[in-house]
Coordinates of C-alpha atoms in Angstrom, one line a residue:
X1 CA 42.5 52.5 19.7
X2 CA 44.6 49.3 20.2
X3 CA 47.4 50.3 18.6
X4 CA 47.5 53.4 20.6
X5 CA 46.9 51.8 23.8
X6 CA 50.0 49.5 23.0
X7 CA 52.1 52.7 22.1
X8 CA 51.4 54.1 25.4
X9 CA 52.1 51.0 27.3
X10 CA 55.2 50.3 25.5
X11 CA 56.3 54.3 26.1
X12 CA 55.4 53.8 29.6
X13 CA 57.7 50.5 29.8
X14 CA 60.6 52.3 28.1
X15 CA 60.4 55.3 30.4
X16 CA 60.4 52.7 33.5
X17 CA 62.9 50.6 32.1
X18 CA 65.3 53.6 31.1
X19 CA 64.7 55.2 34.8
X20 CA 62.9 58.3 32.9
X21 CA 60.2 58.1 34.8
X22 CA 61.3 60.0 37.8
X23 CA 62.4 62.6 35.5
X24 CA 59.0 63.0 33.9
X25 CA 57.4 63.1 37.5
X26 CA 60.0 65.8 38.5
X27 CA 58.7 67.9 35.2
X28 CA 55.3 67.5 36.0
X29 CA 55.9 68.7 39.8
X30 CA 58.1 71.9 38.6
X31 CA 55.1 72.6 35.8
X32 CA 52.4 72.7 39.0
X33 CA 54.9 74.5 41.3
X34 CA 55.0 77.1 38.3
X35 CA 51.5 77.4 37.3
X36 CA 50.9 77.9 41.4
X37 CA 53.2 80.5 41.7
X38 CA 52.6 82.0 38.4
X39 CA 48.9 82.9 39.5
X40 CA 50.0 84.9 42.3
X41 CA 53.3 86.8 41.3
X42 CA 55.4 87.5 38.4
X43 CA 57.0 85.1 35.8
X44 CA 60.8 85.9 37.2
X45 CA 59.7 85.6 40.8
X46 CA 57.8 82.2 40.1
X47 CA 60.4 80.8 38.1
X48 CA 63.1 81.0 41.0
X49 CA 60.6 79.9 43.5
X50 CA 60.0 77.1 41.5
X51 CA 63.7 75.9 41.5
X52 CA 64.7 76.9 44.5
X53 CA 66.1 74.0 46.5
X54 CA 65.1 75.4 49.7
X55 CA 61.4 75.2 48.8
X56 CA 60.4 71.7 47.4
X57 CA 56.8 70.7 47.0
X58 CA 55.5 67.2 47.9
X59 CA 56.3 65.6 44.9
X60 CA 59.8 66.9 44.3
X61 CA 60.2 65.4 47.9
X62 CA 58.7 62.2 46.8
X63 CA 60.9 62.0 43.7
X64 CA 64.2 62.9 45.7
X65 CA 63.4 60.0 48.2
X66 CA 62.7 57.7 45.3
X67 CA 66.2 58.5 43.6
X68 CA 68.0 57.9 46.7
X69 CA 66.1 54.5 47.3
X70 CA 67.1 53.5 43.5
X71 CA 70.8 54.3 44.0
X72 CA 71.0 52.6 47.6
X73 CA 69.0 49.4 45.9
X74 CA 70.9 49.5 42.7
X75 CA 72.9 45.8 42.2
X76 CA 76.5 46.4 42.3
X77 CA 78.5 45.7 39.3
X78 CA 79.9 42.1 39.1
X79 CA 83.5 42.3 38.8
X80 CA 83.8 39.3 35.9
X81 CA 81.0 41.7 33.6
X82 CA 83.4 44.7 34.0
X83 CA 86.8 43.3 32.8
X84 CA 85.1 41.1 29.8
X85 CA 87.0 41.4 27.0
X86 CA 85.6 40.6 23.6
X87 CA 87.8 38.8 21.1
X88 CA 86.4 39.3 17.6
X89 CA 88.2 36.5 15.2
X90 CA 89.3 38.3 11.8
X91 CA 92.0 36.2 9.7
X92 CA 94.5 38.8 8.1
X93 CA 96.2 37.8 5.2
X94 CA 99.5 39.4 5.1
X95 CA 100.5 38.2 1.8
X96 CA 98.9 39.0 -1.8
X97 CA 97.4 36.2 -3.4
X98 CA 99.6 36.9 -6.4
X99 CA 103.2 37.9 -6.5
X100 CA 104.0 41.5 -7.1
X101 CA 104.4 42.9 -10.3
X102 CA 102.0 39.9 -12.1
X103 CA 98.8 40.7 -12.6
X104 CA 96.0 38.2 -11.6
X105 CA 94.3 36.6 -14.7
X106 CA 91.2 37.7 -15.5
X107 CA 88.2 35.0 -15.7
X108 CA 86.9 35.2 -19.4
X109 CA 83.7 37.1 -19.4
X110 CA 81.0 35.6 -21.6
X111 CA 77.5 36.6 -22.0
X112 CA 76.5 33.9 -24.4
X113 CA 76.6 30.2 -23.0
X114 CA 78.7 27.8 -24.4
X115 CA 76.4 25.5 -25.6
X116 CA 74.2 28.3 -27.6
X117 CA 74.1 27.5 -31.4
X118 CA 72.7 30.5 -33.7
X119 CA 69.6 29.5 -35.4
X120 CA 70.0 29.4 -39.4
X121 CA 68.6 32.5 -40.7
X122 CA 65.2 32.1 -42.7
X123 CA 65.2 33.5 -46.1
X124 CA 63.2 36.5 -46.7
X125 CA 59.7 36.1 -48.2
X126 CA 59.7 36.1 -52.3
X127 CA 57.4 38.6 -53.8
X128 CA 54.8 37.2 -56.3
X129 CA 56.9 39.1 -59.1
X130 CA 59.6 36.5 -59.4

């Protein structure tokens, strides 16, 4: 239950931060309008009246007002943030490490350490017939 509550709270915070909360409210308003119209008329007429800009519901008007307020109160972009140029430092080597036509010497590949000494083989056991 605690994880579900945290997930819902995080999702709601993400919607608010992205500005999608007004879109969600607008979808709810359209759904309510459509179900109200569809109860008394056919679907095509209900759909036409739902998306008719001349007949907004109270929720649609509230969303429109909230969007204009958000656009009016949006912070102006700062000029120094718009003209920021990020320079990535990358050293490019123009010359190869070895002259052309000469192969680079390969390091010797050894799988056995240099100080390894093989053990002296033990003689096989002698049978009792000798």
